[in-house]
PDB file of C-alpha atoms in Angstrom:
ATOM      1  CA  UNK A   1     -13.077  24.949 -11.043  1.00  0.00           C
ATOM      2  CA  UNK A   2      -9.853  25.136  -9.082  1.00  0.00           C
ATOM      3  CA  UNK A   3      -6.704  23.106  -9.806  1.00  0.00           C
ATOM      4  CA  UNK A   4      -5.092  21.430  -6.729  1.00  0.00           C
ATOM      5  CA  UNK A   5      -2.074  19.285  -6.253  1.00  0.00           C
ATOM      6  CA  UNK A   6      -2.025  17.168  -3.107  1.00  0.00           C
ATOM      7  CA  UNK A   7       0.180  14.384  -1.774  1.00  0.00           C
ATOM      8  CA  UNK A   8      -2.159  11.757  -0.296  1.00  0.00           C
ATOM      9  CA  UNK A   9      -0.696   8.727   1.448  1.00  0.00           C
ATOM     10  CA  UNK A  10       2.583   9.170  -0.434  1.00  0.00           C
ATOM     11  CA  UNK A  11       1.118   9.655  -3.922  1.00  0.00           C
ATOM     12  CA  UNK A  12       0.754  12.957  -5.738  1.00  0.00           C
ATOM     13  CA  UNK A  13      -2.647  13.862  -7.212  1.00  0.00           C
ATOM     14  CA  UNK A  14      -3.460  16.874  -9.406  1.00  0.00           C
ATOM     15  CA  UNK A  15      -7.110  17.524 -10.073  1.00  0.00           C
ATOM     16  CA  UNK A  16      -9.705  20.089 -10.957  1.00  0.00           C
ATOM     17  CA  UNK A  17     -12.227  20.492  -8.128  1.00  0.00           C
ATOM     18  CA  UNK A  18     -15.170  22.684  -7.340  1.00  0.00           C
ATOM     19  CA  UNK A  19     -14.028  25.413  -4.942  1.00  0.00           C
ATOM     20  CA  UNK A  20     -16.713  24.296  -2.410  1.00  0.00           C
ATOM     21  CA  UNK A  21     -15.733  20.592  -2.459  1.00  0.00           C
ATOM     22  CA  UNK A  22     -14.844  19.326   1.036  1.00  0.00           C
ATOM     23  CA  UNK A  23     -11.597  17.452   1.566  1.00  0.00           C
ATOM     24  CA  UNK A  24     -13.586  14.382   2.816  1.00  0.00           C
ATOM     25  CA  UNK A  25     -15.540  14.360  -0.437  1.00  0.00           C
ATOM     26  CA  UNK A  26     -12.318  14.655  -2.487  1.00  0.00           C
ATOM     27  CA  UNK A  27     -10.657  11.823  -0.622  1.00  0.00           C
ATOM     28  CA  UNK A  28     -13.637   9.500  -0.814  1.00  0.00           C
ATOM     29  CA  UNK A  29     -15.226  10.346  -4.180  1.00  0.00           C
ATOM     30  CA  UNK A  30     -12.211  11.207  -6.265  1.00  0.00           C
ATOM     31  CA  UNK A  31      -9.427   9.166  -4.704  1.00  0.00           C
ATOM     32  CA  UNK A  32     -11.408   6.214  -3.278  1.00  0.00           C
ATOM     33  CA  UNK A  33      -9.993   6.746   0.181  1.00  0.00           C
ATOM     34  CA  UNK A  34     -13.169   5.450   1.832  1.00  0.00           C
ATOM     35  CA  UNK A  35     -11.434   4.700   5.181  1.00  0.00           C
ATOM     36  CA  UNK A  36     -12.034   8.388   5.827  1.00  0.00           C
ATOM     37  CA  UNK A  37     -15.599   8.281   7.039  1.00  0.00           C
ATOM     38  CA  UNK A  38     -18.339  10.860   6.603  1.00  0.00           C
ATOM     39  CA  UNK A  39     -19.976  11.203   9.994  1.00  0.00           C
ATOM     40  CA  UNK A  40     -21.830  14.283  11.047  1.00  0.00           C
ATOM     41  CA  UNK A  41     -20.703  16.818   8.346  1.00  0.00           C
ATOM     42  CA  UNK A  42     -20.470  19.415  11.096  1.00  0.00           C
ATOM     43  CA  UNK A  43     -16.984  18.755  12.580  1.00  0.00           C
ATOM     44  CA  UNK A  44     -18.502  17.384  15.798  1.00  0.00           C
ATOM     45  CA  UNK A  45     -17.855  13.597  15.574  1.00  0.00           C
ATOM     46  CA  UNK A  46     -14.245  13.365  14.298  1.00  0.00           C
ATOM     47  CA  UNK A  47     -14.951  10.274  12.135  1.00  0.00           C
ATOM     48  CA  UNK A  48     -13.371  12.055   9.135  1.00  0.00           C
ATOM     49  CA  UNK A  49     -10.119  12.928  10.902  1.00  0.00           C
ATOM     50  CA  UNK A  50      -7.046  12.828   8.678  1.00  0.00           C
ATOM     51  CA  UNK A  51      -3.627  14.349   8.944  1.00  0.00           C
ATOM     52  CA  UNK A  52      -3.150  17.541   6.971  1.00  0.00           C
ATOM     53  CA  UNK A  53       0.377  18.884   6.919  1.00  0.00           C
ATOM     54  CA  UNK A  54       1.288  16.538   9.769  1.00  0.00           C
ATOM     55  CA  UNK A  55      -1.566  17.546  12.107  1.00  0.00           C
ATOM     56  CA  UNK A  56      -5.026  16.093  12.608  1.00  0.00           C
ATOM     57  CA  UNK A  57      -7.813  17.836  10.840  1.00  0.00           C
ATOM     58  CA  UNK A  58     -11.509  17.070  10.473  1.00  0.00           C
ATOM     59  CA  UNK A  59     -11.767  16.695   6.714  1.00  0.00           C
ATOM     60  CA  UNK A  60     -15.439  17.680   6.647  1.00  0.00           C
ATOM     61  CA  UNK A  61     -14.366  21.138   7.871  1.00  0.00           C
ATOM     62  CA  UNK A  62     -11.634  21.665   5.297  1.00  0.00           C
ATOM     63  CA  UNK A  63     -12.131  22.535   1.623  1.00  0.00           C
ATOM     64  CA  UNK A  64     -10.121  20.471  -0.858  1.00  0.00           C
ATOM     65  CA  UNK A  65      -8.594  23.704  -2.206  1.00  0.00           C
ATOM     66  CA  UNK A  66      -7.197  24.374   1.282  1.00  0.00           C
ATOM     67  CA  UNK A  67      -5.211  21.152   0.998  1.00  0.00           C
ATOM     68  CA  UNK A  68      -3.487  22.346  -2.184  1.00  0.00           C
ATOM     69  CA  UNK A  69       0.271  21.819  -1.902  1.00  0.00           C
ATOM     70  CA  UNK A  70      -0.028  19.896   1.315  1.00  0.00           C
ATOM     71  CA  UNK A  71       0.522  16.359   2.474  1.00  0.00           C
ATOM     72  CA  UNK A  72      -2.545  14.366   3.587  1.00  0.00           C
ATOM     73  CA  UNK A  73      -2.402  11.060   5.447  1.00  0.00           C
ATOM     74  CA  UNK A  74      -5.463   8.903   5.789  1.00  0.00           C
ATOM     75  CA  UNK A  75      -5.923   5.769   7.914  1.00  0.00           C
ATOM     76  CA  UNK A  76      -5.187   3.805   4.712  1.00  0.00           C
ATOM     77  CA  UNK A  77      -1.783   5.372   4.457  1.00  0.00           C
ATOM     78  CA  UNK A  78      -0.574   4.099   7.857  1.00  0.00           C
ATOM     79  CA  UNK A  79       0.139   0.420   7.246  1.00  0.00           C
ATOM     80  CA  UNK A  80       3.393  -0.375   5.503  1.00  0.00           C
ATOM     81  CA  UNK A  81       4.135  -3.516   3.472  1.00  0.00           C
ATOM     82  CA  UNK A  82       0.997  -5.199   4.882  1.00  0.00           C
ATOM     83  CA  UNK A  83       1.941  -4.525   8.480  1.00  0.00           C
ATOM     84  CA  UNK A  84      -0.363  -2.495  10.691  1.00  0.00           C
ATOM     85  CA  UNK A  85       0.924   0.763  12.233  1.00  0.00           C
ATOM     86  CA  UNK A  86       1.428   0.357  15.999  1.00  0.00           C
ATOM     87  CA  UNK A  87      -1.672   2.434  16.725  1.00  0.00           C
ATOM     88  CA  UNK A  88      -3.735   0.280  14.409  1.00  0.00           C
ATOM     89  CA  UNK A  89      -2.364  -2.890  15.950  1.00  0.00           C
ATOM     90  CA  UNK A  90      -3.035  -1.568  19.470  1.00  0.00           C
ATOM     91  CA  UNK A  91      -6.634  -0.767  18.581  1.00  0.00           C
ATOM     92  CA  UNK A  92      -7.013  -4.300  17.210  1.00  0.00           C
ATOM     93  CA  UNK A  93      -5.359  -6.052  20.117  1.00  0.00           C
ATOM     94  CA  UNK A  94      -7.291  -4.064  22.743  1.00  0.00           C
ATOM     95  CA  UNK A  95     -10.673  -4.461  21.025  1.00  0.00           C
ATOM     96  CA  UNK A  96     -10.980  -0.670  20.838  1.00  0.00           C
ATOM     97  CA  UNK A  97     -13.866  -0.719  18.401  1.00  0.00           C
ATOM     98  CA  UNK A  98     -17.281  -2.143  18.032  1.00  0.00           C
ATOM     99  CA  UNK A  99     -18.997  -1.024  14.866  1.00  0.00           C
ATOM    100  CA  UNK A 100     -15.716   0.514  13.575  1.00  0.00           C
ATOM    101  CA  UNK A 101     -17.315   3.727  12.246  1.00  0.00           C
ATOM    102  CA  UNK A 102     -15.344   6.079  14.460  1.00  0.00           C
ATOM    103  CA  UNK A 103     -12.173   4.015  14.463  1.00  0.00           C
ATOM    104  CA  UNK A 104     -10.306   5.666  11.518  1.00  0.00           C
ATOM    105  CA  UNK A 105     -10.802   9.104  13.055  1.00  0.00           C
ATOM    106  CA  UNK A 106      -9.866   7.838  16.530  1.00  0.00           C
ATOM    107  CA  UNK A 107      -6.688   6.303  15.184  1.00  0.00           C
ATOM    108  CA  UNK A 108      -5.708   9.469  13.311  1.00  0.00           C
ATOM    109  CA  UNK A 109      -6.379  11.658  16.353  1.00  0.00           C
ATOM    110  CA  UNK A 110      -4.494   9.215  18.571  1.00  0.00           C
ATOM    111  CA  UNK A 111      -1.402   9.640  16.369  1.00  0.00           C
ATOM    112  CA  UNK A 112      -1.650  13.376  16.809  1.00  0.00           C
ATOM    113  CA  UNK A 113      -2.070  12.991  20.592  1.00  0.00           C
ATOM    114  CA  UNK A 114       0.946  10.625  20.835  1.00  0.00           C
ATOM    115  CA  UNK A 115       3.098  13.061  18.866  1.00  0.00           C
ATOM    116  CA  UNK A 116       2.345  15.766  21.426  1.00  0.00           C
ATOM    117  CA  UNK A 117       2.254  13.537  24.470  1.00  0.00           C
ATOM    118  CA  UNK A 118       4.261  10.313  23.986  1.00  0.00           C
ATOM    119  CA  UNK A 119       3.324   8.873  27.385  1.00  0.00           C
ATOM    120  CA  UNK A 120      -0.204  10.056  28.208  1.00  0.00           C
ATOM    121  CA  UNK A 121      -2.156   8.975  31.249  1.00  0.00           C
ATOM    122  CA  UNK A 122      -5.849   8.028  31.006  1.00  0.00           C
ATOM    123  CA  UNK A 123      -7.075  11.591  31.546  1.00  0.00           C
ATOM    124  CA  UNK A 124      -4.722  12.971  28.881  1.00  0.00           C
ATOM    125  CA  UNK A 125      -5.967  10.349  26.442  1.00  0.00           C
ATOM    126  CA  UNK A 126      -9.542  11.208  27.134  1.00  0.00           C
ATOM    127  CA  UNK A 127      -8.836  14.927  26.757  1.00  0.00           C
ATOM    128  CA  UNK A 128      -6.822  14.385  23.594  1.00  0.00           C
ATOM    129  CA  UNK A 129      -9.657  12.423  22.004  1.00  0.00           C
ATOM    130  CA  UNK A 130     -12.550  14.619  23.266  1.00  0.00           C
ATOM    131  CA  UNK A 131     -13.352  15.844  19.701  1.00  0.00           C
ATOM    132  CA  UNK A 132     -13.890  12.318  18.459  1.00  0.00           C
ATOM    133  CA  UNK A 133     -17.137  10.549  19.409  1.00  0.00           C
ATOM    134  CA  UNK A 134     -17.895   6.867  19.707  1.00  0.00           C
ATOM    135  CA  UNK A 135     -21.477   5.805  20.084  1.00  0.00           C
ATOM    136  CA  UNK A 136     -20.801   2.173  20.825  1.00  0.00           C
ATOM    137  CA  UNK A 137     -18.164   1.923  23.596  1.00  0.00           C
ATOM    138  CA  UNK A 138     -17.520   3.340  27.003  1.00  0.00           C
ATOM    139  CA  UNK A 139     -14.079   4.452  25.734  1.00  0.00           C
ATOM    140  CA  UNK A 140     -12.167   2.217  28.163  1.00  0.00           C
ATOM    141  CA  UNK A 141     -10.736   0.048  25.430  1.00  0.00           C
ATOM    142  CA  UNK A 142      -9.923   3.024  23.327  1.00  0.00           C
ATOM    143  CA  UNK A 143      -8.013   4.611  26.164  1.00  0.00           C
ATOM    144  CA  UNK A 144      -6.268   1.295  26.809  1.00  0.00           C
ATOM    145  CA  UNK A 145      -5.318   1.040  23.095  1.00  0.00           C
ATOM    146  CA  UNK A 146      -3.806   4.506  22.992  1.00  0.00           C
ATOM    147  CA  UNK A 147      -1.723   3.759  26.134  1.00  0.00           C
ATOM    148  CA  UNK A 148      -0.649   0.439  24.580  1.00  0.00           C
ATOM    149  CA  UNK A 149       0.286   2.188  21.337  1.00  0.00           C
ATOM    150  CA  UNK A 150       2.376   4.658  23.381  1.00  0.00           C
ATOM    151  CA  UNK A 151       4.293   1.734  24.886  1.00  0.00           C
ATOM    152  CA  UNK A 152       4.792   0.161  21.491  1.00  0.00           C
ATOM    153  CA  UNK A 153       6.118   3.401  20.014  1.00  0.00           C
ATOM    154  CA  UNK A 154       8.360   4.297  22.904  1.00  0.00           C
ATOM    155  CA  UNK A 155      12.084   4.319  21.843  1.00  0.00           C
ATOM    156  CA  UNK A 156      14.049   1.747  23.718  1.00  0.00           C
ATOM    157  CA  UNK A 157      11.043  -0.348  24.612  1.00  0.00           C
ATOM    158  CA  UNK A 158      12.499  -3.296  22.710  1.00  0.00           C
ATOM    159  CA  UNK A 159      13.357  -4.171  19.164  1.00  0.00           C
ATOM    160  CA  UNK A 160       9.817  -3.566  17.892  1.00  0.00           C
ATOM    161  CA  UNK A 161       9.691  -0.125  19.430  1.00  0.00           C
ATOM    162  CA  UNK A 162      13.150   0.724  18.083  1.00  0.00           C
ATOM    163  CA  UNK A 163      12.047  -0.271  14.562  1.00  0.00           C
ATOM    164  CA  UNK A 164       8.931   1.840  14.942  1.00  0.00           C
ATOM    165  CA  UNK A 165      10.927   4.855  16.163  1.00  0.00           C
ATOM    166  CA  UNK A 166      13.141   4.433  13.102  1.00  0.00           C
ATOM    167  CA  UNK A 167      10.064   4.369  10.832  1.00  0.00           C
ATOM    168  CA  UNK A 168       9.540   0.633  10.456  1.00  0.00           C
ATOM    169  CA  UNK A 169       6.428  -1.151  11.566  1.00  0.00           C
ATOM    170  CA  UNK A 170       5.807  -3.541  14.379  1.00  0.00           C
ATOM    171  CA  UNK A 171       4.834  -7.101  13.599  1.00  0.00           C
ATOM    172  CA  UNK A 172       1.194  -7.800  12.869  1.00  0.00           C
ATOM    173  CA  UNK A 173      -0.695  -8.696  16.071  1.00  0.00           C
ATOM    174  CA  UNK A 174      -1.386 -12.217  14.798  1.00  0.00           C
ATOM    175  CA  UNK A 175       2.339 -12.802  14.680  1.00  0.00           C
ATOM    176  CA  UNK A 176       3.121 -11.702  18.215  1.00  0.00           C
ATOM    177  CA  UNK A 177       3.282 -14.178  21.060  1.00  0.00           C
ATOM    178  CA  UNK A 178       1.470 -11.907  23.494  1.00  0.00           C
ATOM    179  CA  UNK A 179      -1.461 -11.636  21.053  1.00  0.00           C
ATOM    180  CA  UNK A 180      -1.718 -15.425  20.965  1.00  0.00           C
ATOM    181  CA  UNK A 181      -1.571 -15.438  24.740  1.00  0.00           C
ATOM    182  CA  UNK A 182      -4.410 -12.942  25.001  1.00  0.00           C
ATOM    183  CA  UNK A 183      -6.622 -14.936  22.650  1.00  0.00           C
ATOM    184  CA  UNK A 184      -6.053 -18.183  24.483  1.00  0.00           C
ATOM    185  CA  UNK A 185      -3.447 -19.422  22.003  1.00  0.00           C
ATOM    186  CA  UNK A 186      -5.621 -18.891  18.921  1.00  0.00           C
ATOM    187  CA  UNK A 187      -3.879 -17.229  16.017  1.00  0.00           C
ATOM    188  CA  UNK A 188      -5.857 -14.777  13.842  1.00  0.00           C
TER     189      UNK A 188
END
């Protein structure tokens, strides 16, 4: 057994783990972070993508012992005070999911992409997400969601974007007027 200490979604965990335990197994089985999905177990699909030390990583390709001393962020660690992260809200508002299986990994990879390229065009989004697979969609809504998230996160794009740039969250999509407009005035 190996002893690890990891900061996951802002909480510190110290555990004894088998040296061969994968990070995805540790997150799901030990910590209950089931938003991190087990997909292919080969690193091909990207469903298990998390942030490790501030960068996206496929957690089925990383041993838990390799995360020792590092910060891990899962999709569950993005929302603050019940408010969706701008990328989560953009995926919701743009219907960028169908079954939802790939969505956590897509969101985590999108964050990494937007950190590197804050204003990507469609081709850059597609290239930035090429290691994450979706079996249900044609990717158009996913690309649209990432571009929307880029707009929401752009400094100076309005009060919501300024709060986001300062670390606060944008309002939940159900509370925004444009969301109500897109849904024909229905809320929720």
